[in-house]
Coordinates of C-alpha atoms in Angstrom, one line a residue:
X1 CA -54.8 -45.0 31.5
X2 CA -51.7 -42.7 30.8
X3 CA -51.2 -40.4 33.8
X4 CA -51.4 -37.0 32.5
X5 CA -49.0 -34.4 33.6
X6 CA -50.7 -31.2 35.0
X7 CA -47.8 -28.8 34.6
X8 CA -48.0 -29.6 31.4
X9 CA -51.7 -29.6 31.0
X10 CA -51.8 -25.9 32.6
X11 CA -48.3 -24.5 31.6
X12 CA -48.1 -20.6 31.9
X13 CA -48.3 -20.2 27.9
X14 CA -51.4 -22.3 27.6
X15 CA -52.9 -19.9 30.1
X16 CA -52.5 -17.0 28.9
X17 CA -53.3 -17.9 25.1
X18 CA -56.5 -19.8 26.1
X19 CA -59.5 -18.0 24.5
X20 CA -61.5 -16.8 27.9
X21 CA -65.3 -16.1 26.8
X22 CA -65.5 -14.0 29.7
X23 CA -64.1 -10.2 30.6
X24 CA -60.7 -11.4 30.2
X25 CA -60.1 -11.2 33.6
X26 CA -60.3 -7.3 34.2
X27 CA -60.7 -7.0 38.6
X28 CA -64.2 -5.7 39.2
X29 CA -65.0 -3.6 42.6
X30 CA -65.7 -5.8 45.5
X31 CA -68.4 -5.4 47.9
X32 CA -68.8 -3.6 51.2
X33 CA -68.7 -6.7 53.3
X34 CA -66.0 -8.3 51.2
X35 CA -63.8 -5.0 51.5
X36 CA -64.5 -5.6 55.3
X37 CA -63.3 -8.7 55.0
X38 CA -60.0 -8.3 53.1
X39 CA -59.3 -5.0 55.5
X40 CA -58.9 -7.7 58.6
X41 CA -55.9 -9.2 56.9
X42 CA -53.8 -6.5 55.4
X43 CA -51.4 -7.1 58.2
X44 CA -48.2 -9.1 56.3
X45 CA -47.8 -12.6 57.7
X46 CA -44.5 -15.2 58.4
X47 CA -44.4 -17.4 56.2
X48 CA -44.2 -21.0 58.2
X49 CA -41.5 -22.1 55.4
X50 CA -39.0 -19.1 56.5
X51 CA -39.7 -20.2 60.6
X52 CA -38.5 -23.6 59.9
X53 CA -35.6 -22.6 58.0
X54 CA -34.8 -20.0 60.8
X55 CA -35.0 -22.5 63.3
X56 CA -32.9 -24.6 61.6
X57 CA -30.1 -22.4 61.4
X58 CA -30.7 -21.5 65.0
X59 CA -30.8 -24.6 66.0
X60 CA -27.3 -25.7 64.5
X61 CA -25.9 -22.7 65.8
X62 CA -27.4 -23.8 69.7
X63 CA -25.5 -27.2 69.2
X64 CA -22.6 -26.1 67.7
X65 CA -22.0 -23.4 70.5
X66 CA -23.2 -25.3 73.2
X67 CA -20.5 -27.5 71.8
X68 CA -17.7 -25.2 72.0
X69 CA -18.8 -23.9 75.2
X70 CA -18.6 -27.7 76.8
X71 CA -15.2 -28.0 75.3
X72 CA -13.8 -24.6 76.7
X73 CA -15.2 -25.2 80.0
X74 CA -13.6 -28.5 80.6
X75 CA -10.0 -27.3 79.2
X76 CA -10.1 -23.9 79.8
X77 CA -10.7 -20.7 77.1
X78 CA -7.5 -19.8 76.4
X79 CA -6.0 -23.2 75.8
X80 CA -4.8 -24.5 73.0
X81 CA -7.6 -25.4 70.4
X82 CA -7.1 -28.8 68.3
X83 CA -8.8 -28.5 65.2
X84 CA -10.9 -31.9 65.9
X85 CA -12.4 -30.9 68.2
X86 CA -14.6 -27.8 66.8
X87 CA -14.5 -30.2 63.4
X88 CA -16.5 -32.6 64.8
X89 CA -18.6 -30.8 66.8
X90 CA -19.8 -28.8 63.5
X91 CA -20.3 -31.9 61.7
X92 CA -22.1 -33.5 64.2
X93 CA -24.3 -30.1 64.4
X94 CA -24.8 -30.3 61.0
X95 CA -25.7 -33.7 60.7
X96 CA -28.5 -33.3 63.4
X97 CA -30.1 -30.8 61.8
X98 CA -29.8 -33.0 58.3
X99 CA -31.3 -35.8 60.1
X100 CA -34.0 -33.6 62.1
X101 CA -35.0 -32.9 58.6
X102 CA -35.4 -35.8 57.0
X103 CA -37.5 -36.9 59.8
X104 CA -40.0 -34.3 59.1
X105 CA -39.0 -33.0 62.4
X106 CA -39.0 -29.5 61.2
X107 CA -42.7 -29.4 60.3
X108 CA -45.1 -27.5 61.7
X109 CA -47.6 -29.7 63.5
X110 CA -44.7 -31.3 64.7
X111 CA -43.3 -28.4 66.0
X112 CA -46.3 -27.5 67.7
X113 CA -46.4 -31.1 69.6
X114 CA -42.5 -31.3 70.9
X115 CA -43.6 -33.7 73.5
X116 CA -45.1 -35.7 71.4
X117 CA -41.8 -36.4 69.2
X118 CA -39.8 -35.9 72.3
X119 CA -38.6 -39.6 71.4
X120 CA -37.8 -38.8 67.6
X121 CA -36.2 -35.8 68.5
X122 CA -33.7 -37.8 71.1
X123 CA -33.3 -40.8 68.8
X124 CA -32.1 -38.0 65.9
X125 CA -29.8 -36.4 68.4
X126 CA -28.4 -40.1 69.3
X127 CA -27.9 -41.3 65.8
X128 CA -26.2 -38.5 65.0
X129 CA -23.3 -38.9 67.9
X130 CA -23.7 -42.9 67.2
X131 CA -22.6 -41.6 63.2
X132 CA -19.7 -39.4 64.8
X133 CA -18.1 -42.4 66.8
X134 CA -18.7 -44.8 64.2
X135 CA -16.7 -42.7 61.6
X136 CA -13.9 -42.2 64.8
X137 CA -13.4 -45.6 65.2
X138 CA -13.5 -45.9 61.1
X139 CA -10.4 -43.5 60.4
X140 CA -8.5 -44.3 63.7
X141 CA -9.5 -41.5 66.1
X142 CA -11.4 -42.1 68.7
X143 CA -8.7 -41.9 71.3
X144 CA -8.3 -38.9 70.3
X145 CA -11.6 -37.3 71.5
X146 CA -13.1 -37.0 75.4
X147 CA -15.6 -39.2 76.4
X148 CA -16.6 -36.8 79.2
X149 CA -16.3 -33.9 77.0
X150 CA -19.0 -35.5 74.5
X151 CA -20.9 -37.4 77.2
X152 CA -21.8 -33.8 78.6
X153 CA -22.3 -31.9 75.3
X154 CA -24.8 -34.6 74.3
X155 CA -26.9 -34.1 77.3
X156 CA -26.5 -30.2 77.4
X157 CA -27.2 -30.2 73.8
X158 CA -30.3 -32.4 73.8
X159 CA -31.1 -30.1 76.4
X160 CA -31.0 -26.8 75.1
X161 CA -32.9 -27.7 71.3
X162 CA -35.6 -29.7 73.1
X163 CA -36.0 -26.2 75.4
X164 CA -36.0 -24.4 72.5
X165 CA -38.4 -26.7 70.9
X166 CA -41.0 -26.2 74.0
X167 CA -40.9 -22.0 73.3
X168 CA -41.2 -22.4 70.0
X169 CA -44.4 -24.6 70.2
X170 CA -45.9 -21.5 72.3
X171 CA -44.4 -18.9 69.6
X172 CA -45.8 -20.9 66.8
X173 CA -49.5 -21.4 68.4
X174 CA -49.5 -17.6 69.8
X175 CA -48.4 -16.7 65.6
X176 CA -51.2 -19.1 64.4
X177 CA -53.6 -17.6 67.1
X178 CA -53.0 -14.2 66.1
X179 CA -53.3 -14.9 62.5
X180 CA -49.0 -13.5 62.2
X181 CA -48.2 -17.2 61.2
X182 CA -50.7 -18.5 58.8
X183 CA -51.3 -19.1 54.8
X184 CA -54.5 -17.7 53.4
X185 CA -56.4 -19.5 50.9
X186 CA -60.0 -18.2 49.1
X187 CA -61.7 -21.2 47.8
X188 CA -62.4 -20.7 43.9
X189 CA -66.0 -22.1 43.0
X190 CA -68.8 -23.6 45.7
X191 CA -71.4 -25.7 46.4
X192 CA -70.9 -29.2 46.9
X193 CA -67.1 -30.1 46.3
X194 CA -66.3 -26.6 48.1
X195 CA -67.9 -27.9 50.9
X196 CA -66.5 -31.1 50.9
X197 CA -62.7 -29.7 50.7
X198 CA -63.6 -27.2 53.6
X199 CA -64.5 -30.2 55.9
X200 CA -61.1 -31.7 54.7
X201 CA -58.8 -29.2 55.0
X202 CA -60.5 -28.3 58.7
X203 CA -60.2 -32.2 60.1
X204 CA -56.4 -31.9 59.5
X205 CA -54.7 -31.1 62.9
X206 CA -52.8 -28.1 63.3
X207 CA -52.6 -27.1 59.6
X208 CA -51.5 -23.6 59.0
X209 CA -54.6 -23.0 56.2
X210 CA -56.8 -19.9 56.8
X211 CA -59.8 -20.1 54.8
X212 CA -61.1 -16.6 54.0
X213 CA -63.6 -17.2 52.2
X214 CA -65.2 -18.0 48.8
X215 CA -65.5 -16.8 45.3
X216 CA -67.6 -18.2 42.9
X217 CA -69.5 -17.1 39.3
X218 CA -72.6 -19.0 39.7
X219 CA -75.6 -17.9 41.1
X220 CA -77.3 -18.2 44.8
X221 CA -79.0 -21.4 43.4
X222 CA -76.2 -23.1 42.0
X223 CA -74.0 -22.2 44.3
X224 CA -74.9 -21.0 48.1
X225 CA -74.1 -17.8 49.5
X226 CA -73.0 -19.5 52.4
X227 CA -70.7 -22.6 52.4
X228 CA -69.5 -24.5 55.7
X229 CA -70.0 -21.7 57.8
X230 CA -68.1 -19.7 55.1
X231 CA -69.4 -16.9 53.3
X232 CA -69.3 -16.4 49.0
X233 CA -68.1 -12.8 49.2
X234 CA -68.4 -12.2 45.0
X235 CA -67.4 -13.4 41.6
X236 CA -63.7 -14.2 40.0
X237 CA -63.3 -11.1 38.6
X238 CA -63.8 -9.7 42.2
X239 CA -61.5 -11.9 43.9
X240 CA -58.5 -10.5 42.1
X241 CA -58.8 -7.0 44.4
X242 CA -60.2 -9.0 47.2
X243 CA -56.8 -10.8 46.7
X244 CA -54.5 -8.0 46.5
X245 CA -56.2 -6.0 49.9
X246 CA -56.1 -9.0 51.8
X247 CA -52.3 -10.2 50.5
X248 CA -53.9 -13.7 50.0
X249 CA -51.3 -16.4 49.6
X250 CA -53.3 -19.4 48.1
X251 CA -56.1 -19.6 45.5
X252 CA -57.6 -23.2 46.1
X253 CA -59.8 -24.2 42.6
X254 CA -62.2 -26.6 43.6
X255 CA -63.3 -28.1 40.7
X256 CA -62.8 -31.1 39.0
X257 CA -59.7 -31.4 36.6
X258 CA -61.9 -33.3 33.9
X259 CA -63.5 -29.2 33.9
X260 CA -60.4 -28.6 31.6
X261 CA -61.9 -25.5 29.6
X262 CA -64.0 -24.3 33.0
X263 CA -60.6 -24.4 34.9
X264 CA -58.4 -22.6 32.5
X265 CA -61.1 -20.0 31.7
X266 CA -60.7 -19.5 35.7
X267 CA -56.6 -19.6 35.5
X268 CA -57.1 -17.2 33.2
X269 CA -58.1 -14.4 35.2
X270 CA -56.5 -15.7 38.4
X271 CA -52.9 -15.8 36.8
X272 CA -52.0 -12.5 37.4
X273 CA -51.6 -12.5 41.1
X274 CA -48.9 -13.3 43.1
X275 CA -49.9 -16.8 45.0
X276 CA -49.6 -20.0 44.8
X277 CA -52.6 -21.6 42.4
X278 CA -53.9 -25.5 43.5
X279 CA -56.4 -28.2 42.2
X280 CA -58.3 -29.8 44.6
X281 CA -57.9 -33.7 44.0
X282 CA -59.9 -34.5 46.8
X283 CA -62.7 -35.5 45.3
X284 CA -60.8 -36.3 41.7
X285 CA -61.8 -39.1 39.5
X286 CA -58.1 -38.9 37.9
X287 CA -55.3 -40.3 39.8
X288 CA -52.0 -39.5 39.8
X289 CA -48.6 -40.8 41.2
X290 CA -48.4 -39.4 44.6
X291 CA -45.6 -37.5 43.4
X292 CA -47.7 -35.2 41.6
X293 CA -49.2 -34.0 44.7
X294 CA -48.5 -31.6 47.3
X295 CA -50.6 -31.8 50.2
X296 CA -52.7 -29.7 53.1
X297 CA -52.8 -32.5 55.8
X298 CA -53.7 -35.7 54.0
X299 CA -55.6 -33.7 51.3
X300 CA -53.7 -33.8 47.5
X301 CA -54.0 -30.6 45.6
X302 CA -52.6 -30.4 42.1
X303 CA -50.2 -27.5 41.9
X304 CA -51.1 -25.6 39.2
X305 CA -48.7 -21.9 40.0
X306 CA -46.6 -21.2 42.5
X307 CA -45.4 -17.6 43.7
X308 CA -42.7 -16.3 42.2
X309 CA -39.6 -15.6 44.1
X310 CA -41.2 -17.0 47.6
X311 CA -40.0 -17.7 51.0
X312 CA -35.8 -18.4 51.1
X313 CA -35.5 -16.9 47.2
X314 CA -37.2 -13.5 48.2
X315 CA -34.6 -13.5 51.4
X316 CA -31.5 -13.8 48.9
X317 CA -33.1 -11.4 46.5
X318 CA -33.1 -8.8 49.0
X319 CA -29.6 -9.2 50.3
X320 CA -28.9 -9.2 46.5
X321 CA -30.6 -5.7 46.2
X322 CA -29.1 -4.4 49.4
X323 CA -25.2 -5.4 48.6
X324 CA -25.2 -4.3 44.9
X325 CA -27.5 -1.2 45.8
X326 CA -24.9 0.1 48.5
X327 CA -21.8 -0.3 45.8
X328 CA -23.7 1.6 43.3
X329 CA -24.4 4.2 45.7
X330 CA -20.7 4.3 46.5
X331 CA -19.6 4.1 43.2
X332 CA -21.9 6.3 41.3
X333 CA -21.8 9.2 44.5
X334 CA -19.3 11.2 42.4
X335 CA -22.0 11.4 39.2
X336 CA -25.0 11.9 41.4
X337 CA -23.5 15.2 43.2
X338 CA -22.5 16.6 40.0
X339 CA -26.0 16.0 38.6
X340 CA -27.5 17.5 40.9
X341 CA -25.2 21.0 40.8
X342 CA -26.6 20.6 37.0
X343 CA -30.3 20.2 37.3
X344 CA -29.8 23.4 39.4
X345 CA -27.8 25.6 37.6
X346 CA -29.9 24.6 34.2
X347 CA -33.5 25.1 35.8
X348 CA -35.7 26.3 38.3
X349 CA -37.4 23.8 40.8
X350 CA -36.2 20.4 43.0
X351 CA -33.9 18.2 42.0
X352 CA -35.2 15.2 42.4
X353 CA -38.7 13.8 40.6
X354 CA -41.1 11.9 42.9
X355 CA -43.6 9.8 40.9
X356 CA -46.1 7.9 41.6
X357 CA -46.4 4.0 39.8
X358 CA -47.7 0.3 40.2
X359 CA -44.8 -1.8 42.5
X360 CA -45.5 -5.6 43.7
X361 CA -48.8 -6.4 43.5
X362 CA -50.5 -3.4 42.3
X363 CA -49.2 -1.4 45.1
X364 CA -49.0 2.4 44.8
X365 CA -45.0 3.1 45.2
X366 CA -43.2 6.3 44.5
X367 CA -40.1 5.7 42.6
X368 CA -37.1 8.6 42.7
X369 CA -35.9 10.1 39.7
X370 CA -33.5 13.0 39.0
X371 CA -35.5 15.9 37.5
X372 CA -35.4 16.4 33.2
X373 CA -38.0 18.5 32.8
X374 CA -39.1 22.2 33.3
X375 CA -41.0 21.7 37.1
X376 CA -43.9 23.4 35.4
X377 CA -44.1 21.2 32.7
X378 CA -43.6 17.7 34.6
X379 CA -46.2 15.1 34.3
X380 CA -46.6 13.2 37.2
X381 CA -49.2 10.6 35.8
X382 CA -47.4 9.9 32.6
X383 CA -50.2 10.7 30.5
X384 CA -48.2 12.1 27.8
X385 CA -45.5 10.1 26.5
X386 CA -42.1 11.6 26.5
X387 CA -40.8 12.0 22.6
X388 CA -37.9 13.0 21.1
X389 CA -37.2 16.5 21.2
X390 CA -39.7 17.2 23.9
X391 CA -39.6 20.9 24.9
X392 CA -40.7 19.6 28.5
X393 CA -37.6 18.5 28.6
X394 CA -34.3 20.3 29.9
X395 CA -31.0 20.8 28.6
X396 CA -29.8 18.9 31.4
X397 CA -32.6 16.3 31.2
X398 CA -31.5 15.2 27.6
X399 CA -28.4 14.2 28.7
X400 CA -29.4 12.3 31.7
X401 CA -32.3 10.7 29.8
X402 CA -30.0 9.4 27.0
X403 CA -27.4 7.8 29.5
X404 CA -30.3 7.2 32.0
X405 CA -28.6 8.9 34.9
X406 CA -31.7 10.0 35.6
X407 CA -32.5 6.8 37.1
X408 CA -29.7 6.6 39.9
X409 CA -31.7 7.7 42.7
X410 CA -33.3 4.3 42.3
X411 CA -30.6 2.7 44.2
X412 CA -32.4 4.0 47.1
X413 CA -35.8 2.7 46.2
X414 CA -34.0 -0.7 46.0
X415 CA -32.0 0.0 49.1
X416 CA -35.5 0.8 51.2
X417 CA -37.3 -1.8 49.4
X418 CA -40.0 -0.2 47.4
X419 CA -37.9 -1.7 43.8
X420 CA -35.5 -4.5 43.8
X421 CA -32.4 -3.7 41.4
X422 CA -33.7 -6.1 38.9
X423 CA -37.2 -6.7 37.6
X424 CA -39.9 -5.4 35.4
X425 CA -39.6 -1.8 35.1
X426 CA -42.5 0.6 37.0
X427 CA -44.6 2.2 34.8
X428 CA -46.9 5.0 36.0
X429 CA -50.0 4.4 37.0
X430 CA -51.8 6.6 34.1
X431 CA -49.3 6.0 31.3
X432 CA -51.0 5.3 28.2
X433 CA -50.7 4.4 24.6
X434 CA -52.9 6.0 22.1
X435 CA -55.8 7.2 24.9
X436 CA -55.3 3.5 26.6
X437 CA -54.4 2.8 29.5
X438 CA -51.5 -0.3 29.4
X439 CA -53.4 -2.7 30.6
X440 CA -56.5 -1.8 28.0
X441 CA -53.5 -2.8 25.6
X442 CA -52.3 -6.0 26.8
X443 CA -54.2 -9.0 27.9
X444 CA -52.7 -10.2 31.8
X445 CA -50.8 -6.9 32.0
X446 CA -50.8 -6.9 35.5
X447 CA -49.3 -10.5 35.7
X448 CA -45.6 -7.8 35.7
X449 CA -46.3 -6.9 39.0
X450 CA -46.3 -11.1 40.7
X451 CA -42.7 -10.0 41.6
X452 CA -41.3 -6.6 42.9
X453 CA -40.5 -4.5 40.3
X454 CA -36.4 -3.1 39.4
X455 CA -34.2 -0.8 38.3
X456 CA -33.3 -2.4 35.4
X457 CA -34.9 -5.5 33.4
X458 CA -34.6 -8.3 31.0
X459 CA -36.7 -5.9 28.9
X460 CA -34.5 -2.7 29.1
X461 CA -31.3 -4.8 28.0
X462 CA -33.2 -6.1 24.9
X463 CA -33.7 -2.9 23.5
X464 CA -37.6 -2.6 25.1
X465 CA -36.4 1.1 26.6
X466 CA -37.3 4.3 26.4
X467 CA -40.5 5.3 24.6
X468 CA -43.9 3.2 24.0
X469 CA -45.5 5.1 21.6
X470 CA -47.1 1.6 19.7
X471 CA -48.6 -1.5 21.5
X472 CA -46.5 -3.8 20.3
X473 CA -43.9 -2.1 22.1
X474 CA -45.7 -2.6 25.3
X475 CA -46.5 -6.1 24.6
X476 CA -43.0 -7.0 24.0
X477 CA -41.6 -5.5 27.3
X478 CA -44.8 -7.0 28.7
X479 CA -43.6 -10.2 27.1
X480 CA -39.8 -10.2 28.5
X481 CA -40.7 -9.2 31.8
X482 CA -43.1 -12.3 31.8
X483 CA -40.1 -14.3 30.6
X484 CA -37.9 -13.0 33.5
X485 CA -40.4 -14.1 35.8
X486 CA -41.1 -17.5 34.8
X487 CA -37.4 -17.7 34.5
X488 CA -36.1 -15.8 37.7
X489 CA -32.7 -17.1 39.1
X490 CA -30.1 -15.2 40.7
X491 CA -27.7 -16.2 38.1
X492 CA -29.8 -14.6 35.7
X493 CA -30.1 -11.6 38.3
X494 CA -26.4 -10.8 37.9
X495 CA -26.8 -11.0 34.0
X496 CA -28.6 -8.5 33.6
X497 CA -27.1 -6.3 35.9
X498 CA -23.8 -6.2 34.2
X499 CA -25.0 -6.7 31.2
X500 CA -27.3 -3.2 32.0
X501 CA -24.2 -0.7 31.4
X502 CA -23.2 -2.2 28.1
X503 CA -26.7 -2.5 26.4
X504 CA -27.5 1.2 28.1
X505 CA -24.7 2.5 25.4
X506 CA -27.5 2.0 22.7
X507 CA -29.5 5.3 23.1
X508 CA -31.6 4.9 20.2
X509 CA -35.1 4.8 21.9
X510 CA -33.8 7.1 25.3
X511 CA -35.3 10.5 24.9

């Protein structure tokens, strides 16, 4: 049979236009014992892909100083340096750490068990001075270099990462213990196959999966309450703020692909959040290259979504929002103070406008803003729609609308964290459109908030700005800040953001 691609099968767009015949995946209220449940893990956890890459960074740095340190002992620190010397012991740092990682040496469970790859670890740290002598004696140069010097950096630097290797192990098993170091999954769907991928995932040794529990839309008959010694704590629609409380990092959907319509009618609720989405293959008639397959252990999953801007992206993304939110501070300094002076000479009341809206995951933020209306006629909750001509608004505040200074205080949401500099744009949590609330109005509304949201967006510079007074308006913002998530890049990051000043010169929908 052909293979079938599953990306393709369940691409984004197919999800969201498939016809659900259920409640179109609004979150329902979740139980007292599942709210118990979700309140244990509210804590934030390390993600085990970010240790890894840590260590890997500290571990070059280990060799290559340990390195430098061998050389200055043996000819003193404030001797001449030849420039081969700290060469070679950078690439031959590096290519440890290359070769560490293509031996799977950086994975968890084997990170856990350092004496068990004690021998890997040595044979990595051999090959890689066997590769450096080889390419010596290549080019000519190997006189050049001191066999002492190396002799004694290889055994001081095997050393010092196999040490390092034997506290991590303890770090890693007291994170894992604690529940600081872990991925949690909620099983989609029971019975049977749920109970078979439980026993699976469990058999695999030092896997960093934390089951949480189970969610499932079938009855106590068709499906059990309890599963494997886990509990069903409610249906789909609940998981979603069972999800959100407990900052759930894996949905697991364990049924069969060959359930096509019963799977995307779940995907179609389940899209929203911010996790990663698998198929269990476990038990899967349908077999694919092993390519296709990520994998818990020795069990293949299918993966359906990943989490937007995850792990090492979310780590660049933030130094992004921290360097570019410092400039604009520095720059736009000047045009803050003088606002200020304005908004109070022109009206009584503060000068800055605290307001409450949905950030990253339905989290309640509170996003600054420079004050535009009269203090006793601001509206916190959005409810009424700025037009043109408000009389809420100031003298002041029409100016700083149009040109969106108003917005410049944002640069220290972005700078603390609660925004990023680019992303969907907040909305407030009771803004409406025609007595509806904006996610009455558009199907997956709450799919905006996977990612952290910004300052500016791919929406604003298209001309999605100002005013929603129709619903098509708010389903085409909806629909760019959809595309800017699917599409995320740094690259595209930096786009927008210069590209922001330019497109803010068209004030035709600022009020």
């Amino acid at each position: 049979m052909n293979e079938i691609d599953p990306a393709r099968r369940f691409s984004m767009d197919a999800v969201r236009n498939y016809d659900a015949p259920a409640d179109g995946g609004k979150p329902g209220g979740i139980n007292d014992v599942a709210r118990q449940v979700a309140s244990q893990y509210r804590r934030d956890t390390m993600s085990p892909i970010m240790v890894s890459g840590v260590l890997r960074m500290v571990e070059f740095a280990v060799l290559f100083l340990s390195g430098l340190g061998v050389y200055f002992y043996y000819v003193g620190f404030f001797s001449y340096l030849a420039w081969q010397y700290p060469l070679a012991i950078a690439a031959t740092s590096f290519l440890a750490v290359v070769l560490l990682d293509v031996t799977d040496s950086y994975q968890i469970a084997a990170l856990m068990r350092p004496l068990a790859n004690f021998g890997r670890v040595l044979l990595v740290w051999a090959g890689s001075f066997a590769l450096m002598a080889l390419t010596a004696f290549a080019i000519k140069a190997s006189e050049d270099y001191s066999r002492l010097l190396f002799g004694t950096w290889f055994v001081v630097g095997f050393v010092l990462i196999f040490g390092l290797r034997l506290v991590m192990s303890r770090l890693i098993r007291r994170w894992a213990r604690d529940g600081r170091m872990e991925r949690r999954a909620l099983i989609v769907g029971g019975g049977k196959a749920a109970e078979q991928l439980i026993r699976s995932v469990e058999k695999q040794p030092y896997n960093d999966i934390r089951i949480c529990g189970i969610f499932d839309d079938r009855n106590d008959k068709r499906s059990p309450p309890i599963v494997a010694g886990y509990p069903k704590l409610g249906t789909i629609s609940e998981l979603i703020e069972f999800a959100r409380i407990a900052r759930i990092d894996m949905l697991i959907v364990s049924l069969p692909l060959t359930a096509e319509s019963r799977v995307l009618q779940l995907l179609k609720k389940l899209w929203v959040l911010p996790v990663d989405i698998r198929l269990s293959a476990h038990s899967n008639a349908l077999q694919f290259r092993p390519r296709a397959y990520s994998y818990i252990g020795s069990v293949p999953m299918l993966d359906i979504f990943d989490k937007p801007i995850n792990d090492w992206d979310s780590v660049a993304k933030r130094a992004f929002d921290i360097v570019f939110s410092l400039v604009g501070i520095v720059l736009f300094s000047p045009v803050m103070l003088a606002t200020a002076i304005a908004i109070k000479l022109d009206s009584r009341g503060p000068v800055l406008f605290k307001q409450k809206r949905h950030g990253f995951n339905n989290e309640i933020i509170e996003v600054y803003k420079f004050r535009s209306m009269y203090a006793d006629r601001s509206d916190p909750t959005a409810k009424q729609t700025v037009t043109k001509n408000d009389p809420r608004v100031t003298r002041v505040g029409r100016f700083i609308r149009k040109t969106s200074i108003d917005e410049l205080p944002q640069f220290f949401n972005s700078l603390f964290g609660s925004l990023s500099l680019v992303g969907p744009r907040p909305h407030a949590i009771a803004a409406q459109s025609h007595n509806l609330l904006y996610n009455e109005v558009v199907d997956g509304y709450f799919a905006r908030h996977k990612v952290k949201p910004g300052v500016t967006g791919w929406a604003q510079i298209n001309g999605w700005r100002g005013e929603m007074d129709t619903n098509e308006k708010i389903r085409m913002r909806t629909e760019y800040d959809l595309y800017y998530i699917e599409n995320w890049s740094m690259l595209f990051d930096l786009r927008i953001l210069f590209l922001t000043p330019v497109r803010l010169l068209n004030t035709e929908n600022a009020y």
